[in-house]
């Protein structure tokens, strides 16, 4: 059952990722990217990493995709960019670059071996409770430093985006 679900999610992930690249409409491309993120979250759930699945859905499928859709709507790419013709040289260069990337991937994975799992199996390894215990005991200082960094970044973004009283935007 789990193996069939994995193969279904893997094929759906690859199909949607391919459709992100092939799709001519940018809004359709973003929708395929959202489906790709959801299927990757399904893979995380199969790997017993529920926290990563939830973070992937919240951050990527939620916030990042909303940002992408707003940028596409503001740029109005749906109507003007359909008439753009790509030259033959561009198509040849893209095909060569993709082929070289494929050759490099095959060369890198040629000698890769799957190592067996070492140690006893722990079913609680990807759960939120065990992650929280490690995060707030062993990694407390880096966690707090990262939160201070995010707070400073948010304050800086608000200050940069703040409109001055006499300033005019056209």
JSON list of C-alpha atoms in Angstrom, two decimals:
[
{"chain": "A", "resi": 1, "resn": "UNK", "atom": "CA", "xyz": [0.00, 0.00, 0.00]},
{"chain": "A", "resi": 2, "resn": "UNK", "atom": "CA", "xyz": [2.74, 2.47, 0.99]},
{"chain": "A", "resi": 3, "resn": "UNK", "atom": "CA", "xyz": [4.81, 1.52, -2.02]},
{"chain": "A", "resi": 4, "resn": "UNK", "atom": "CA", "xyz": [1.89, 2.16, -4.39]},
{"chain": "A", "resi": 5, "resn": "UNK", "atom": "CA", "xyz": [1.24, 5.51, -2.74]},
{"chain": "A", "resi": 6, "resn": "UNK", "atom": "CA", "xyz": [4.91, 6.41, -3.11]},
{"chain": "A", "resi": 7, "resn": "UNK", "atom": "CA", "xyz": [4.91, 5.57, -6.82]},
{"chain": "A", "resi": 8, "resn": "UNK", "atom": "CA", "xyz": [1.69, 7.53, -7.34]},
{"chain": "A", "resi": 9, "resn": "UNK", "atom": "CA", "xyz": [3.08, 10.59, -5.53]},
{"chain": "A", "resi": 10, "resn": "UNK", "atom": "CA", "xyz": [6.41, 10.33, -7.34]},
{"chain": "A", "resi": 11, "resn": "UNK", "atom": "CA", "xyz": [4.80, 10.15, -10.77]},
{"chain": "A", "resi": 12, "resn": "UNK", "atom": "CA", "xyz": [2.42, 13.01, -9.94]},
{"chain": "A", "resi": 13, "resn": "UNK", "atom": "CA", "xyz": [5.33, 15.10, -8.63]},
{"chain": "A", "resi": 14, "resn": "UNK", "atom": "CA", "xyz": [7.37, 14.55, -11.78]},
{"chain": "A", "resi": 15, "resn": "UNK", "atom": "CA", "xyz": [4.39, 15.21, -14.05]},
{"chain": "A", "resi": 16, "resn": "UNK", "atom": "CA", "xyz": [3.46, 18.46, -12.29]},
{"chain": "A", "resi": 17, "resn": "UNK", "atom": "CA", "xyz": [7.09, 19.62, -12.16]},
{"chain": "A", "resi": 18, "resn": "UNK", "atom": "CA", "xyz": [7.34, 18.99, -15.90]},
{"chain": "A", "resi": 19, "resn": "UNK", "atom": "CA", "xyz": [4.11, 20.92, -16.46]},
{"chain": "A", "resi": 20, "resn": "UNK", "atom": "CA", "xyz": [5.54, 23.87, -14.50]},
{"chain": "A", "resi": 21, "resn": "UNK", "atom": "CA", "xyz": [8.26, 24.16, -17.11]},
{"chain": "A", "resi": 22, "resn": "UNK", "atom": "CA", "xyz": [6.16, 23.31, -20.18]},
{"chain": "A", "resi": 23, "resn": "UNK", "atom": "CA", "xyz": [3.06, 25.39, -19.39]},
{"chain": "A", "resi": 24, "resn": "UNK", "atom": "CA", "xyz": [2.79, 28.57, -21.45]},
{"chain": "A", "resi": 25, "resn": "UNK", "atom": "CA", "xyz": [0.38, 30.35, -19.11]},
{"chain": "A", "resi": 26, "resn": "UNK", "atom": "CA", "xyz": [2.24, 31.62, -16.00]},
{"chain": "A", "resi": 27, "resn": "UNK", "atom": "CA", "xyz": [-0.82, 31.22, -13.76]},
{"chain": "A", "resi": 28, "resn": "UNK", "atom": "CA", "xyz": [-1.17, 27.57, -14.80]},
{"chain": "A", "resi": 29, "resn": "UNK", "atom": "CA", "xyz": [2.54, 27.12, -14.13]},
{"chain": "A", "resi": 30, "resn": "UNK", "atom": "CA", "xyz": [2.12, 28.43, -10.58]},
{"chain": "A", "resi": 31, "resn": "UNK", "atom": "CA", "xyz": [-0.86, 26.15, -9.99]},
{"chain": "A", "resi": 32, "resn": "UNK", "atom": "CA", "xyz": [1.20, 23.14, -11.12]},
{"chain": "A", "resi": 33, "resn": "UNK", "atom": "CA", "xyz": [3.94, 24.29, -8.75]},
{"chain": "A", "resi": 34, "resn": "UNK", "atom": "CA", "xyz": [1.45, 24.34, -5.87]},
{"chain": "A", "resi": 35, "resn": "UNK", "atom": "CA", "xyz": [0.42, 20.75, -6.69]},
{"chain": "A", "resi": 36, "resn": "UNK", "atom": "CA", "xyz": [4.10, 19.82, -6.81]},
{"chain": "A", "resi": 37, "resn": "UNK", "atom": "CA", "xyz": [4.63, 21.25, -3.33]},
{"chain": "A", "resi": 38, "resn": "UNK", "atom": "CA", "xyz": [1.62, 19.32, -2.00]},
{"chain": "A", "resi": 39, "resn": "UNK", "atom": "CA", "xyz": [2.91, 16.06, -3.46]},
{"chain": "A", "resi": 40, "resn": "UNK", "atom": "CA", "xyz": [6.34, 16.70, -1.93]},
{"chain": "A", "resi": 41, "resn": "UNK", "atom": "CA", "xyz": [4.56, 17.18, 1.40]},
{"chain": "A", "resi": 42, "resn": "UNK", "atom": "CA", "xyz": [2.98, 13.78, 0.81]},
{"chain": "A", "resi": 43, "resn": "UNK", "atom": "CA", "xyz": [6.48, 12.34, 0.45]},
{"chain": "A", "resi": 44, "resn": "UNK", "atom": "CA", "xyz": [7.43, 13.94, 3.77]},
{"chain": "A", "resi": 45, "resn": "UNK", "atom": "CA", "xyz": [4.44, 12.28, 5.43]},
{"chain": "A", "resi": 46, "resn": "UNK", "atom": "CA", "xyz": [5.48, 8.92, 3.98]},
{"chain": "A", "resi": 47, "resn": "UNK", "atom": "CA", "xyz": [8.93, 9.49, 5.50]},
{"chain": "A", "resi": 48, "resn": "UNK", "atom": "CA", "xyz": [7.30, 10.16, 8.91]},
{"chain": "A", "resi": 49, "resn": "UNK", "atom": "CA", "xyz": [8.34, 13.82, 8.89]},
{"chain": "A", "resi": 50, "resn": "UNK", "atom": "CA", "xyz": [5.01, 15.48, 9.63]},
{"chain": "A", "resi": 51, "resn": "UNK", "atom": "CA", "xyz": [6.59, 18.72, 10.79]},
{"chain": "A", "resi": 52, "resn": "UNK", "atom": "CA", "xyz": [8.43, 19.18, 7.48]},
{"chain": "A", "resi": 53, "resn": "UNK", "atom": "CA", "xyz": [5.20, 18.42, 5.61]},
{"chain": "A", "resi": 54, "resn": "UNK", "atom": "CA", "xyz": [3.31, 21.08, 7.56]},
{"chain": "A", "resi": 55, "resn": "UNK", "atom": "CA", "xyz": [6.07, 23.65, 7.14]},
{"chain": "A", "resi": 56, "resn": "UNK", "atom": "CA", "xyz": [6.28, 22.89, 3.41]},
{"chain": "A", "resi": 57, "resn": "UNK", "atom": "CA", "xyz": [2.55, 23.45, 2.98]},
{"chain": "A", "resi": 58, "resn": "UNK", "atom": "CA", "xyz": [2.45, 26.60, 5.09]},
{"chain": "A", "resi": 59, "resn": "UNK", "atom": "CA", "xyz": [5.59, 28.28, 3.77]},
{"chain": "A", "resi": 60, "resn": "UNK", "atom": "CA", "xyz": [5.86, 27.14, 0.17]},
{"chain": "A", "resi": 61, "resn": "UNK", "atom": "CA", "xyz": [2.34, 26.26, -0.92]},
{"chain": "A", "resi": 62, "resn": "UNK", "atom": "CA", "xyz": [0.93, 29.12, 1.11]},
{"chain": "A", "resi": 63, "resn": "UNK", "atom": "CA", "xyz": [3.15, 32.16, 1.36]},
{"chain": "A", "resi": 64, "resn": "UNK", "atom": "CA", "xyz": [5.54, 31.75, -1.57]},
{"chain": "A", "resi": 65, "resn": "UNK", "atom": "CA", "xyz": [2.83, 30.80, -4.05]},
{"chain": "A", "resi": 66, "resn": "UNK", "atom": "CA", "xyz": [0.68, 33.78, -3.04]},
{"chain": "A", "resi": 67, "resn": "UNK", "atom": "CA", "xyz": [3.72, 35.97, -3.63]},
{"chain": "A", "resi": 68, "resn": "UNK", "atom": "CA", "xyz": [4.28, 34.39, -7.07]},
{"chain": "A", "resi": 69, "resn": "UNK", "atom": "CA", "xyz": [0.64, 34.89, -8.04]},
{"chain": "A", "resi": 70, "resn": "UNK", "atom": "CA", "xyz": [0.69, 38.54, -6.96]},
{"chain": "A", "resi": 71, "resn": "UNK", "atom": "CA", "xyz": [3.86, 39.19, -8.96]},
{"chain": "A", "resi": 72, "resn": "UNK", "atom": "CA", "xyz": [2.36, 37.54, -12.04]},
{"chain": "A", "resi": 73, "resn": "UNK", "atom": "CA", "xyz": [-0.84, 39.55, -11.68]},
{"chain": "A", "resi": 74, "resn": "UNK", "atom": "CA", "xyz": [1.01, 42.82, -11.18]},
{"chain": "A", "resi": 75, "resn": "UNK", "atom": "CA", "xyz": [3.27, 42.23, -14.17]},
{"chain": "A", "resi": 76, "resn": "UNK", "atom": "CA", "xyz": [0.29, 41.13, -16.30]},
{"chain": "A", "resi": 77, "resn": "UNK", "atom": "CA", "xyz": [2.30, 38.42, -18.03]},
{"chain": "A", "resi": 78, "resn": "UNK", "atom": "CA", "xyz": [-0.74, 36.51, -19.19]},
{"chain": "A", "resi": 79, "resn": "UNK", "atom": "CA", "xyz": [-1.64, 38.65, -22.22]},
{"chain": "A", "resi": 80, "resn": "UNK", "atom": "CA", "xyz": [1.51, 40.30, -23.57]},
{"chain": "A", "resi": 81, "resn": "UNK", "atom": "CA", "xyz": [4.05, 37.48, -23.34]},
{"chain": "A", "resi": 82, "resn": "UNK", "atom": "CA", "xyz": [2.17, 34.93, -25.46]},
{"chain": "A", "resi": 83, "resn": "UNK", "atom": "CA", "xyz": [3.38, 36.44, -28.72]},
{"chain": "A", "resi": 84, "resn": "UNK", "atom": "CA", "xyz": [7.08, 36.13, -27.89]},
{"chain": "A", "resi": 85, "resn": "UNK", "atom": "CA", "xyz": [8.89, 33.85, -30.34]},
{"chain": "A", "resi": 86, "resn": "UNK", "atom": "CA", "xyz": [12.03, 32.04, -29.31]},
{"chain": "A", "resi": 87, "resn": "UNK", "atom": "CA", "xyz": [14.83, 31.76, -31.82]},
{"chain": "A", "resi": 88, "resn": "UNK", "atom": "CA", "xyz": [16.26, 28.51, -33.05]},
{"chain": "A", "resi": 89, "resn": "UNK", "atom": "CA", "xyz": [19.59, 29.32, -31.42]},
{"chain": "A", "resi": 90, "resn": "UNK", "atom": "CA", "xyz": [17.88, 29.69, -28.04]},
{"chain": "A", "resi": 91, "resn": "UNK", "atom": "CA", "xyz": [16.15, 26.33, -28.43]},
{"chain": "A", "resi": 92, "resn": "UNK", "atom": "CA", "xyz": [19.43, 24.63, -29.41]},
{"chain": "A", "resi": 93, "resn": "UNK", "atom": "CA", "xyz": [21.28, 26.21, -26.47]},
{"chain": "A", "resi": 94, "resn": "UNK", "atom": "CA", "xyz": [18.54, 25.11, -24.07]},
{"chain": "A", "resi": 95, "resn": "UNK", "atom": "CA", "xyz": [18.61, 21.57, -25.42]},
{"chain": "A", "resi": 96, "resn": "UNK", "atom": "CA", "xyz": [22.40, 21.39, -25.11]},
{"chain": "A", "resi": 97, "resn": "UNK", "atom": "CA", "xyz": [22.31, 22.79, -21.55]},
{"chain": "A", "resi": 98, "resn": "UNK", "atom": "CA", "xyz": [19.60, 20.31, -20.53]},
{"chain": "A", "resi": 99, "resn": "UNK", "atom": "CA", "xyz": [21.50, 17.42, -22.10]},
{"chain": "A", "resi": 100, "resn": "UNK", "atom": "CA", "xyz": [24.71, 18.39, -20.32]},
{"chain": "A", "resi": 101, "resn": "UNK", "atom": "CA", "xyz": [22.84, 18.63, -17.03]},
{"chain": "A", "resi": 102, "resn": "UNK", "atom": "CA", "xyz": [21.42, 15.15, -17.63]},
{"chain": "A", "resi": 103, "resn": "UNK", "atom": "CA", "xyz": [24.89, 13.75, -18.39]},
{"chain": "A", "resi": 104, "resn": "UNK", "atom": "CA", "xyz": [26.32, 15.33, -15.22]},
{"chain": "A", "resi": 105, "resn": "UNK", "atom": "CA", "xyz": [23.46, 13.86, -13.16]},
{"chain": "A", "resi": 106, "resn": "UNK", "atom": "CA", "xyz": [23.99, 10.39, -14.60]},
{"chain": "A", "resi": 107, "resn": "UNK", "atom": "CA", "xyz": [27.76, 10.63, -14.00]},
{"chain": "A", "resi": 108, "resn": "UNK", "atom": "CA", "xyz": [27.24, 11.75, -10.41]},
{"chain": "A", "resi": 109, "resn": "UNK", "atom": "CA", "xyz": [24.68, 9.04, -9.63]},
{"chain": "A", "resi": 110, "resn": "UNK", "atom": "CA", "xyz": [26.52, 6.26, -11.46]},
{"chain": "A", "resi": 111, "resn": "UNK", "atom": "CA", "xyz": [28.66, 5.21, -8.53]},
{"chain": "A", "resi": 112, "resn": "UNK", "atom": "CA", "xyz": [26.21, 6.13, -5.77]},
{"chain": "A", "resi": 113, "resn": "UNK", "atom": "CA", "xyz": [25.31, 3.29, -3.44]},
{"chain": "A", "resi": 114, "resn": "UNK", "atom": "CA", "xyz": [22.41, 3.12, -1.06]},
{"chain": "A", "resi": 115, "resn": "UNK", "atom": "CA", "xyz": [23.78, 2.52, 2.42]},
{"chain": "A", "resi": 116, "resn": "UNK", "atom": "CA", "xyz": [21.72, 0.45, 4.84]},
{"chain": "A", "resi": 117, "resn": "UNK", "atom": "CA", "xyz": [20.20, 2.20, 7.83]},
{"chain": "A", "resi": 118, "resn": "UNK", "atom": "CA", "xyz": [22.49, 2.09, 10.83]},
{"chain": "A", "resi": 119, "resn": "UNK", "atom": "CA", "xyz": [21.10, 1.72, 14.33]},
{"chain": "A", "resi": 120, "resn": "UNK", "atom": "CA", "xyz": [17.67, 0.92, 15.67]},
{"chain": "A", "resi": 121, "resn": "UNK", "atom": "CA", "xyz": [14.56, 2.33, 14.03]},
{"chain": "A", "resi": 122, "resn": "UNK", "atom": "CA", "xyz": [12.91, 5.17, 15.94]},
{"chain": "A", "resi": 123, "resn": "UNK", "atom": "CA", "xyz": [9.34, 5.87, 14.86]},
{"chain": "A", "resi": 124, "resn": "UNK", "atom": "CA", "xyz": [9.28, 9.24, 16.64]},
{"chain": "A", "resi": 125, "resn": "UNK", "atom": "CA", "xyz": [12.23, 10.73, 14.73]},
{"chain": "A", "resi": 126, "resn": "UNK", "atom": "CA", "xyz": [10.22, 13.14, 12.55]},
{"chain": "A", "resi": 127, "resn": "UNK", "atom": "CA", "xyz": [7.51, 14.06, 15.01]},
{"chain": "A", "resi": 128, "resn": "UNK", "atom": "CA", "xyz": [7.05, 17.59, 16.30]},
{"chain": "A", "resi": 129, "resn": "UNK", "atom": "CA", "xyz": [7.50, 16.65, 19.95]},
{"chain": "A", "resi": 130, "resn": "UNK", "atom": "CA", "xyz": [10.95, 15.10, 19.48]},
{"chain": "A", "resi": 131, "resn": "UNK", "atom": "CA", "xyz": [11.99, 17.96, 17.19]},
{"chain": "A", "resi": 132, "resn": "UNK", "atom": "CA", "xyz": [10.88, 20.49, 19.83]},
{"chain": "A", "resi": 133, "resn": "UNK", "atom": "CA", "xyz": [12.84, 18.74, 22.57]},
{"chain": "A", "resi": 134, "resn": "UNK", "atom": "CA", "xyz": [16.04, 18.81, 20.53]},
{"chain": "A", "resi": 135, "resn": "UNK", "atom": "CA", "xyz": [15.44, 22.37, 19.34]},
{"chain": "A", "resi": 136, "resn": "UNK", "atom": "CA", "xyz": [14.86, 23.79, 22.81]},
{"chain": "A", "resi": 137, "resn": "UNK", "atom": "CA", "xyz": [17.60, 21.85, 24.60]},
{"chain": "A", "resi": 138, "resn": "UNK", "atom": "CA", "xyz": [20.56, 21.18, 22.33]},
{"chain": "A", "resi": 139, "resn": "UNK", "atom": "CA", "xyz": [20.03, 24.00, 19.81]},
{"chain": "A", "resi": 140, "resn": "UNK", "atom": "CA", "xyz": [18.50, 26.72, 22.00]},
{"chain": "A", "resi": 141, "resn": "UNK", "atom": "CA", "xyz": [21.14, 29.40, 21.32]},
{"chain": "A", "resi": 142, "resn": "UNK", "atom": "CA", "xyz": [21.08, 29.09, 17.49]},
{"chain": "A", "resi": 143, "resn": "UNK", "atom": "CA", "xyz": [17.26, 29.03, 17.61]},
{"chain": "A", "resi": 144, "resn": "UNK", "atom": "CA", "xyz": [17.12, 32.26, 19.60]},
{"chain": "A", "resi": 145, "resn": "UNK", "atom": "CA", "xyz": [19.76, 33.92, 17.42]},
{"chain": "A", "resi": 146, "resn": "UNK", "atom": "CA", "xyz": [17.76, 33.01, 14.30]},
{"chain": "A", "resi": 147, "resn": "UNK", "atom": "CA", "xyz": [14.60, 34.48, 15.84]},
{"chain": "A", "resi": 148, "resn": "UNK", "atom": "CA", "xyz": [16.43, 37.75, 16.62]},
{"chain": "A", "resi": 149, "resn": "UNK", "atom": "CA", "xyz": [17.76, 37.81, 13.05]},
{"chain": "A", "resi": 150, "resn": "UNK", "atom": "CA", "xyz": [14.23, 37.37, 11.65]},
{"chain": "A", "resi": 151, "resn": "UNK", "atom": "CA", "xyz": [12.93, 40.14, 13.93]},
{"chain": "A", "resi": 152, "resn": "UNK", "atom": "CA", "xyz": [15.63, 42.53, 12.73]},
{"chain": "A", "resi": 153, "resn": "UNK", "atom": "CA", "xyz": [14.88, 41.60, 9.10]},
{"chain": "A", "resi": 154, "resn": "UNK", "atom": "CA", "xyz": [11.16, 42.29, 9.59]},
{"chain": "A", "resi": 155, "resn": "UNK", "atom": "CA", "xyz": [11.83, 45.68, 11.21]},
{"chain": "A", "resi": 156, "resn": "UNK", "atom": "CA", "xyz": [14.23, 46.54, 8.38]},
{"chain": "A", "resi": 157, "resn": "UNK", "atom": "CA", "xyz": [11.66, 45.56, 5.74]},
{"chain": "A", "resi": 158, "resn": "UNK", "atom": "CA", "xyz": [9.01, 47.73, 7.43]},
{"chain": "A", "resi": 159, "resn": "UNK", "atom": "CA", "xyz": [11.39, 50.67, 7.63]},
{"chain": "A", "resi": 160, "resn": "UNK", "atom": "CA", "xyz": [12.39, 50.33, 3.96]},
{"chain": "A", "resi": 161, "resn": "UNK", "atom": "CA", "xyz": [8.79, 50.03, 2.84]},
{"chain": "A", "resi": 162, "resn": "UNK", "atom": "CA", "xyz": [7.52, 52.89, 4.97]},
{"chain": "A", "resi": 163, "resn": "UNK", "atom": "CA", "xyz": [6.44, 55.93, 2.94]},
{"chain": "A", "resi": 164, "resn": "UNK", "atom": "CA", "xyz": [7.75, 59.28, 4.13]},
{"chain": "A", "resi": 165, "resn": "UNK", "atom": "CA", "xyz": [5.30, 62.15, 4.76]},
{"chain": "A", "resi": 166, "resn": "UNK", "atom": "CA", "xyz": [6.44, 64.38, 1.88]},
{"chain": "A", "resi": 167, "resn": "UNK", "atom": "CA", "xyz": [7.38, 61.63, -0.52]},
{"chain": "A", "resi": 168, "resn": "UNK", "atom": "CA", "xyz": [5.29, 61.01, -3.64]},
{"chain": "A", "resi": 169, "resn": "UNK", "atom": "CA", "xyz": [5.04, 57.69, -5.47]},
{"chain": "A", "resi": 170, "resn": "UNK", "atom": "CA", "xyz": [3.93, 57.69, -9.09]}
]
